[in-house]
Amino acid sequence: MVTTSYDNIEDFTVDFYLKKDGDTSRLDVEENFTMIFPESNSQHGPVRQLFYTNQSGKNLIVENGKKVDLEVLMDGSPFPIADTENGTRGGDRYTTYYIGRASSYLHGEHKFTLKYYYKNVILDSSERSEEHTSELQ
């Protein structure tokens, strides 16, 4: 699940590429969207929440522990992540990414591309929790 904290998004598209990666699965994700920022100095950039576990926190779906490797482009150029913080919802853990520069504000229309991936997204039936398996039947 991915969420954002702004209503000023247009042209939101997401491409998912699921593939085998050695003995596990990998899901590459690319989000493309346009954000319209107000002329007032009120927003530094998008805020995104990306989960790093699934199966009620039992399955780690990233390689580096607690963060998704996130690449951000604004108007085609690399754009920084100012800060992050971790949280929990429904048993699964996520990281909130504050994209932008804390020292400057964005104004007008900007196109963003967010690229990231997840590992271990498809579990063998023997790896599923009993709770999840019973939900599937």
Coordinates of N, CA, C and O in Angstrom, one line a residue:
M1 N 0.8 -1.2 0.0 CA 0.0 0.0 0.0 C 0.9 1.2 0.0 O 1.8 1.3 0.7
V2 N 0.5 2.2 -0.8 CA 1.3 3.5 -0.9 C 0.3 4.6 -0.7 O -0.8 4.5 -1.2
T3 N 0.6 5.6 0.1 CA -0.3 6.7 0.4 C 0.5 8.0 0.2 O 1.7 8.0 0.2
T4 N -0.2 9.1 0.0 CA 0.3 10.4 -0.1 C -0.5 11.3 0.8 O -1.6 11.0 1.1
S5 N 0.1 12.5 1.1 CA -0.6 13.4 2.0 C -1.2 14.6 1.3 O -1.6 15.5 1.9
Y6 N -1.2 14.6 0.0 CA -1.6 15.8 -0.8 C -2.8 15.4 -1.7 O -2.8 14.4 -2.3
D7 N -3.7 16.4 -1.9 CA -4.8 16.2 -2.9 C -4.5 16.9 -4.2 O -5.3 16.8 -5.1
N8 N -3.3 17.5 -4.4 CA -3.0 18.2 -5.6 C -2.2 17.4 -6.6 O -1.2 17.9 -7.1
I9 N -2.6 16.2 -6.8 CA -1.8 15.3 -7.7 C -2.7 15.1 -8.9 O -3.9 14.9 -8.9
E10 N -2.0 15.1 -10.1 CA -2.6 14.9 -11.4 C -1.8 13.8 -12.1 O -0.7 13.6 -11.9
D11 N -2.5 13.1 -13.0 CA -1.8 12.2 -13.9 C -1.0 11.1 -13.2 O 0.2 10.9 -13.6
F12 N -1.6 10.5 -12.2 CA -0.9 9.5 -11.4 C -0.9 8.2 -12.1 O -2.0 7.6 -12.4
T13 N 0.3 7.6 -12.5 CA 0.3 6.3 -13.1 C 1.4 5.5 -12.3 O 2.4 6.0 -11.8
V14 N 1.2 4.1 -12.2 CA 2.1 3.3 -11.6 C 2.4 2.1 -12.5 O 1.4 1.5 -13.0
D15 N 3.6 1.7 -12.7 CA 4.0 0.5 -13.5 C 4.6 -0.5 -12.5 O 5.5 -0.1 -11.7
F16 N 4.1 -1.7 -12.6 CA 4.7 -2.8 -11.7 C 5.3 -3.9 -12.6 O 4.7 -4.3 -13.6
Y17 N 6.5 -4.3 -12.2 CA 7.2 -5.4 -13.0 C 7.6 -6.5 -12.0 O 8.5 -6.3 -11.1
L18 N 6.9 -7.6 -12.0 CA 7.1 -8.7 -11.1 C 8.0 -9.7 -11.9 O 7.8 -10.1 -13.0
K19 N 9.1 -10.2 -11.2 CA 10.0 -11.1 -11.8 C 10.7 -12.0 -10.8 O 10.7 -11.7 -9.6
K20 N 11.2 -13.1 -11.2 CA 12.0 -14.0 -10.4 C 13.4 -13.4 -10.2 O 14.0 -12.9 -11.2
D21 N 13.9 -13.4 -9.0 CA 15.2 -12.8 -8.7 C 16.0 -13.9 -7.8 O 15.9 -13.9 -6.6
G22 N 16.7 -14.8 -8.5 CA 17.4 -15.8 -7.8 C 16.3 -16.8 -7.2 O 15.5 -17.3 -8.0
D23 N 16.4 -17.0 -5.9 CA 15.4 -17.9 -5.3 C 14.2 -17.2 -4.7 O 13.4 -17.8 -4.0
T24 N 14.0 -15.9 -5.1 CA 12.9 -15.2 -4.5 C 12.2 -14.4 -5.7 O 12.6 -14.5 -6.8
S25 N 11.3 -13.5 -5.3 CA 10.6 -12.7 -6.2 C 11.0 -11.2 -6.0 O 11.4 -10.8 -4.9
R26 N 10.9 -10.4 -7.1 CA 11.2 -9.0 -7.0 C 10.1 -8.2 -7.7 O 9.7 -8.6 -8.8
L27 N 9.6 -7.2 -7.1 CA 8.6 -6.3 -7.7 C 9.2 -4.9 -7.8 O 9.5 -4.2 -6.9
D28 N 9.5 -4.5 -9.1 CA 10.0 -3.2 -9.4 C 8.8 -2.3 -9.6 O 7.8 -2.6 -10.3
V29 N 8.8 -1.1 -9.0 CA 7.7 -0.2 -9.1 C 8.2 1.2 -9.6 O 9.2 1.7 -9.1
E30 N 7.4 1.8 -10.5 CA 7.7 3.1 -11.0 C 6.5 3.9 -10.9 O 5.5 3.6 -11.6
E31 N 6.4 5.0 -10.1 CA 5.3 5.9 -10.0 C 5.6 7.2 -10.8 O 6.7 7.7 -10.7
N32 N 4.7 7.7 -11.6 CA 4.8 9.0 -12.3 C 3.6 9.8 -12.0 O 2.5 9.3 -12.1
F33 N 3.8 11.0 -11.5 CA 2.7 11.9 -11.2 C 3.1 13.4 -11.3 O 4.3 13.7 -11.2
T34 N 2.1 14.2 -11.5 CA 2.3 15.7 -11.5 C 1.7 16.2 -10.3 O 0.6 15.9 -9.9
M35 N 2.4 17.1 -9.6 CA 1.9 17.8 -8.4 C 1.9 19.3 -8.7 O 2.8 19.8 -9.3
I36 N 0.8 19.9 -8.3 CA 0.6 21.4 -8.4 C 0.8 22.0 -7.0 O 0.0 21.7 -6.1
F37 N 1.8 22.8 -6.8 CA 2.1 23.4 -5.5 C 1.6 24.8 -5.5 O 1.6 25.5 -6.5
P38 N 1.1 25.3 -4.3 CA 0.6 26.6 -4.2 C 1.7 27.7 -4.3 O 2.9 27.3 -4.1
E39 N 1.4 28.9 -4.6 CA 2.4 30.0 -4.7 C 2.9 30.4 -3.3 O 3.9 31.0 -3.2
S40 N 2.1 30.1 -2.3 CA 2.6 30.4 -0.9 C 3.7 29.4 -0.5 O 3.8 28.3 -1.1
N41 N 4.5 29.8 0.4 CA 5.6 28.9 0.9 C 5.1 27.9 1.9 O 5.2 28.2 3.1
S42 N 4.5 26.8 1.4 CA 3.9 25.9 2.4 C 4.2 24.4 2.2 O 4.0 23.6 3.1
Q43 N 4.8 24.1 1.0 CA 5.2 22.7 0.8 C 6.6 22.5 0.2 O 6.9 23.2 -0.7
H44 N 7.3 21.5 0.7 CA 8.7 21.3 0.3 C 8.7 20.2 -0.8 O 9.7 20.1 -1.5
G45 N 7.6 19.4 -0.8 CA 7.6 18.3 -1.8 C 6.6 17.2 -1.3 O 5.9 17.4 -0.3
P46 N 6.5 16.1 -2.1 CA 5.6 15.0 -1.7 C 6.0 14.3 -0.4 O 7.2 14.4 0.0
V47 N 5.0 13.7 0.2 CA 5.3 12.9 1.4 C 4.7 11.5 1.0 O 3.6 11.4 0.6
R48 N 5.5 10.4 1.1 CA 5.1 9.1 0.7 C 5.3 8.1 1.9 O 6.3 8.2 2.6
Q49 N 4.4 7.2 2.0 CA 4.6 6.1 2.9 C 4.7 4.8 2.1 O 3.8 4.5 1.3
L50 N 5.8 4.1 2.4 CA 6.0 2.8 1.7 C 6.3 1.7 2.7 O 7.2 1.9 3.6
F51 N 5.6 0.6 2.6 CA 5.7 -0.5 3.6 C 7.0 -1.2 3.3 O 7.4 -1.4 2.2
Y52 N 7.6 -1.7 4.4 CA 8.8 -2.6 4.3 C 8.5 -4.0 4.9 O 9.4 -4.8 4.9
T53 N 7.3 -4.3 5.3 CA 6.9 -5.6 5.7 C 5.5 -5.9 5.2 O 4.8 -5.0 4.9
N54 N 5.2 -7.2 5.0 CA 3.8 -7.6 4.8 C 3.5 -8.8 5.6 O 4.3 -9.2 6.5
Q55 N 2.4 -9.4 5.5 CA 2.0 -10.6 6.3 C 1.9 -10.2 7.8 O 2.5 -10.9 8.6
S56 N 1.3 -9.1 8.1 CA 1.2 -8.6 9.4 C 2.6 -8.4 10.1 O 2.8 -8.8 11.3
G57 N 3.6 -8.0 9.4 CA 4.9 -7.7 9.9 C 5.8 -8.9 9.9 O 7.0 -8.8 10.3
K58 N 5.4 -10.1 9.4 CA 6.2 -11.3 9.5 C 7.1 -11.4 8.3 O 8.1 -12.2 8.4
N59 N 6.9 -10.7 7.2 CA 7.7 -10.9 6.0 C 8.4 -9.6 5.6 O 7.7 -8.6 5.3
L60 N 9.7 -9.6 5.7 CA 10.5 -8.4 5.3 C 10.6 -8.3 3.8 O 11.0 -9.3 3.2
I61 N 10.2 -7.2 3.2 CA 10.2 -7.1 1.7 C 11.2 -6.1 1.2 O 11.0 -5.7 0.1
V62 N 12.2 -5.8 2.0 CA 13.3 -4.9 1.5 C 14.6 -5.5 1.9 O 14.6 -6.4 2.8
E63 N 15.7 -5.1 1.3 CA 17.0 -5.7 1.6 C 17.7 -5.1 2.7 O 18.5 -5.7 3.4
N64 N 17.5 -3.8 2.9 CA 18.4 -3.1 3.9 C 17.8 -2.9 5.2 O 18.1 -1.9 6.0
G65 N 16.8 -3.6 5.6 CA 16.3 -3.6 7.0 C 15.0 -2.8 7.2 O 14.0 -3.4 7.4
K66 N 15.0 -1.5 7.1 CA 13.9 -0.7 7.4 C 13.5 0.4 6.4 O 12.7 1.2 6.7
K67 N 14.1 0.4 5.3 CA 13.8 1.4 4.3 C 13.8 0.8 2.9 O 14.6 -0.1 2.5
V68 N 12.8 1.3 2.1 CA 12.8 1.0 0.7 C 13.9 1.8 0.0 O 14.0 3.0 0.3
D69 N 14.6 1.2 -0.9 CA 15.6 2.0 -1.7 C 14.8 2.8 -2.7 O 14.3 2.3 -3.7
L70 N 14.6 4.1 -2.4 CA 13.8 5.0 -3.2 C 14.6 6.0 -4.0 O 15.5 6.7 -3.4
E71 N 14.4 6.0 -5.3 CA 15.0 7.0 -6.2 C 13.9 8.0 -6.6 O 12.8 7.6 -7.0
V72 N 14.2 9.3 -6.4 CA 13.2 10.3 -6.7 C 13.8 11.2 -7.8 O 14.9 11.7 -7.7
L73 N 13.0 11.5 -8.8 CA 13.3 12.5 -9.9 C 12.2 13.5 -9.9 O 11.0 13.2 -9.7
M74 N 12.6 14.8 -10.0 CA 11.6 15.9 -10.2 C 12.0 16.6 -11.5 O 13.1 17.0 -11.7
D75 N 11.0 16.6 -12.4 CA 11.2 17.2 -13.7 C 12.5 16.6 -14.4 O 13.2 17.3 -15.0
G76 N 12.7 15.3 -14.2 CA 13.7 14.6 -14.9 C 15.1 14.6 -14.2 O 16.0 13.9 -14.7
S77 N 15.2 15.3 -13.1 CA 16.5 15.4 -12.4 C 16.4 14.8 -11.0 O 15.4 14.9 -10.4
P78 N 17.5 14.2 -10.5 CA 17.5 13.7 -9.1 C 17.0 14.7 -8.1 O 17.4 15.9 -8.2
F79 N 16.2 14.3 -7.1 CA 15.7 15.2 -6.1 C 15.8 14.5 -4.8 O 15.6 13.3 -4.6
P80 N 16.2 15.3 -3.7 CA 16.5 14.7 -2.4 C 15.4 14.2 -1.6 O 14.2 14.7 -1.8
I81 N 15.7 13.4 -0.6 CA 14.7 13.0 0.4 C 15.3 13.7 1.7 O 16.4 13.5 2.1
A82 N 14.5 14.6 2.2 CA 14.9 15.5 3.4 C 15.0 14.7 4.7 O 15.9 14.9 5.5
D83 N 14.0 13.8 4.9 CA 13.9 13.1 6.1 C 13.1 11.8 6.0 O 12.3 11.7 5.0
T84 N 13.2 10.9 7.0 CA 12.3 9.7 7.0 C 11.9 9.5 8.4 O 12.6 9.9 9.4
E85 N 10.8 8.7 8.6 CA 10.5 8.2 9.9 C 9.7 6.9 9.8 O 9.0 6.7 8.8
N86 N 9.8 6.0 10.7 CA 9.2 4.7 10.6 C 7.9 4.7 11.5 O 7.8 5.4 12.5
G87 N 7.0 3.8 11.0 CA 5.7 3.7 11.7 C 5.1 2.3 11.5 O 5.7 1.5 10.8
T88 N 4.0 2.0 12.2 CA 3.3 0.7 12.0 C 1.8 1.0 11.8 O 1.2 1.8 12.4
R89 N 1.3 0.2 10.9 CA -0.2 0.2 10.6 C -0.6 -1.2 10.3 O -0.1 -1.9 9.5
G90 N -1.6 -1.7 11.1 CA -2.2 -3.0 10.9 C -1.2 -4.1 11.0 O -1.3 -5.2 10.3
G91 N -0.2 -4.0 11.8 CA 0.9 -5.0 12.0 C 2.0 -4.9 11.1 O 3.1 -5.5 11.3
D92 N 1.8 -4.2 10.0 CA 2.9 -4.0 9.0 C 3.7 -2.7 9.3 O 3.1 -1.7 9.7
R93 N 5.0 -2.7 8.9 CA 5.8 -1.5 9.2 C 6.0 -0.8 7.9 O 6.2 -1.4 6.8
Y94 N 6.1 0.6 8.0 CA 6.4 1.4 6.8 C 7.4 2.5 7.2 O 7.6 2.8 8.4
T95 N 7.9 3.2 6.2 CA 8.7 4.4 6.3 C 8.0 5.5 5.6 O 7.5 5.3 4.5
T96 N 7.9 6.7 6.3 CA 7.4 7.9 5.6 C 8.6 8.6 5.1 O 9.6 8.8 5.8
Y97 N 8.5 9.0 3.8 CA 9.6 9.8 3.1 C 9.1 11.2 2.9 O 8.1 11.4 2.3
Y98 N 9.9 12.1 3.5 CA 9.7 13.6 3.2 C 10.6 14.0 2.1 O 11.8 14.2 2.3
I99 N 10.0 14.1 0.9 CA 10.8 14.4 -0.3 C 10.9 15.9 -0.5 O 9.9 16.6 -0.4
G100 N 12.1 16.3 -0.8 CA 12.4 17.8 -1.0 C 13.5 18.3 -0.1 O 14.2 17.5 0.5
R101 N 13.7 19.6 -0.2 CA 14.7 20.3 0.6 C 14.0 21.0 1.7 O 13.1 21.9 1.4
A102 N 14.4 20.8 3.0 CA 13.8 21.5 4.1 C 14.0 23.1 4.0 O 13.3 23.8 4.5
S103 N 15.0 23.5 3.2 CA 15.4 24.9 3.1 C 14.7 25.6 2.0 O 14.9 26.8 1.8
S104 N 13.9 24.9 1.2 CA 13.2 25.6 0.1 C 11.8 25.0 -0.1 O 11.5 23.9 0.3
Y105 N 11.0 25.8 -0.8 CA 9.6 25.4 -1.0 C 9.4 25.3 -2.5 O 10.1 25.9 -3.4
L106 N 8.4 24.4 -2.9 CA 8.1 24.2 -4.3 C 6.9 25.1 -4.7 O 5.9 25.2 -3.9
H107 N 6.8 25.5 -5.9 CA 5.7 26.3 -6.4 C 5.4 25.9 -7.8 O 6.3 25.4 -8.6
G108 N 4.1 25.9 -8.2 CA 3.7 25.6 -9.5 C 3.7 24.1 -9.8 O 3.6 23.2 -8.9
E109 N 3.8 23.7 -11.1 CA 3.6 22.3 -11.5 C 5.0 21.6 -11.6 O 5.9 22.2 -12.2
H110 N 5.1 20.4 -11.1 CA 6.3 19.6 -11.2 C 6.0 18.1 -11.4 O 5.0 17.6 -10.8
K111 N 6.7 17.5 -12.3 CA 6.6 16.1 -12.6 C 7.5 15.2 -11.7 O 8.7 15.5 -11.7
F112 N 7.0 14.2 -11.0 CA 7.8 13.4 -10.2 C 7.8 11.9 -10.7 O 6.8 11.5 -11.2
T113 N 9.0 11.3 -10.5 CA 9.1 9.9 -10.8 C 9.7 9.3 -9.5 O 10.7 9.7 -9.0
L114 N 9.0 8.2 -9.0 CA 9.5 7.5 -7.8 C 9.8 6.1 -8.2 O 8.9 5.4 -8.8
K115 N 11.0 5.6 -8.0 CA 11.4 4.2 -8.4 C 11.8 3.5 -7.1 O 12.6 4.0 -6.4
Y116 N 11.3 2.3 -6.9 CA 11.7 1.4 -5.8 C 11.3 0.0 -6.1 O 10.7 -0.3 -7.1
Y117 N 11.8 -0.9 -5.2 CA 11.5 -2.3 -5.5 C 11.3 -3.0 -4.1 O 11.7 -2.6 -3.1
Y118 N 10.6 -4.2 -4.2 CA 10.4 -5.0 -3.1 C 10.9 -6.4 -3.4 O 10.8 -6.8 -4.5
K119 N 11.4 -7.1 -2.4 CA 11.8 -8.5 -2.5 C 10.9 -9.4 -1.8 O 10.1 -8.9 -0.9
N120 N 10.9 -10.7 -2.0 CA 10.1 -11.7 -1.3 C 8.6 -11.4 -1.3 O 7.9 -11.6 -0.3
V121 N 8.1 -10.9 -2.4 CA 6.6 -10.5 -2.5 C 5.7 -11.7 -2.7 O 4.5 -11.6 -2.4
I122 N 6.2 -12.8 -3.2 CA 5.4 -14.0 -3.4 C 6.0 -15.0 -2.5 O 7.2 -15.4 -2.6
L123 N 5.2 -15.5 -1.6 CA 5.6 -16.6 -0.7 C 5.1 -17.9 -1.1 O 4.0 -18.1 -1.6
D124 N 6.0 -18.9 -0.9 CA 5.6 -20.3 -1.1 C 4.5 -20.6 -0.1 O 4.5 -20.0 1.0
S125 N 3.5 -21.4 -0.4 CA 2.4 -21.7 0.5 C 2.8 -22.2 1.8 O 2.2 -21.9 2.8
S126 N 4.0 -22.8 1.9 CA 4.5 -23.3 3.2 C 5.0 -22.1 4.1 O 5.1 -22.2 5.3
E127 N 5.3 -20.9 3.5 CA 5.8 -19.8 4.2 C 4.6 -18.9 4.7 O 4.9 -18.0 5.5
R128 N 3.4 -19.1 4.2 CA 2.3 -18.2 4.7 C 1.9 -18.5 6.1 O 2.0 -19.6 6.5
S129 N 1.4 -17.5 6.7 CA 1.0 -17.7 8.1 C -0.4 -18.4 8.0 O -1.1 -18.4 7.0
E130 N -0.7 -19.1 9.1 CA -2.0 -19.9 9.2 C -3.2 -18.9 8.9 O -4.1 -19.3 8.3
E131 N -3.1 -17.7 9.5 CA -4.2 -16.7 9.4 C -4.4 -16.4 7.9 O -5.5 -16.4 7.4
H132 N -3.3 -16.1 7.2 CA -3.4 -15.7 5.8 C -3.8 -16.9 4.9 O -4.6 -16.7 4.0
T133 N -3.4 -18.1 5.2 CA -3.8 -19.3 4.5 C -5.3 -19.5 4.6 O -6.0 -19.8 3.6
S134 N -5.8 -19.4 5.8 CA -7.3 -19.6 6.0 C -8.1 -18.5 5.3 O -9.2 -18.8 4.9
E135 N -7.5 -17.3 5.2 CA -8.2 -16.3 4.4 C -8.3 -16.6 2.9 O -9.3 -16.2 2.3
L136 N -7.4 -17.4 2.4 CA -7.4 -17.7 1.0 C -8.3 -18.8 0.7 O -8.7 -19.0 -0.5
Q137 N -8.7 -19.6 1.6 CA -9.6 -20.8 1.4 C -11.0 -20.4 1.3 O -11.5 -19.5 1.8

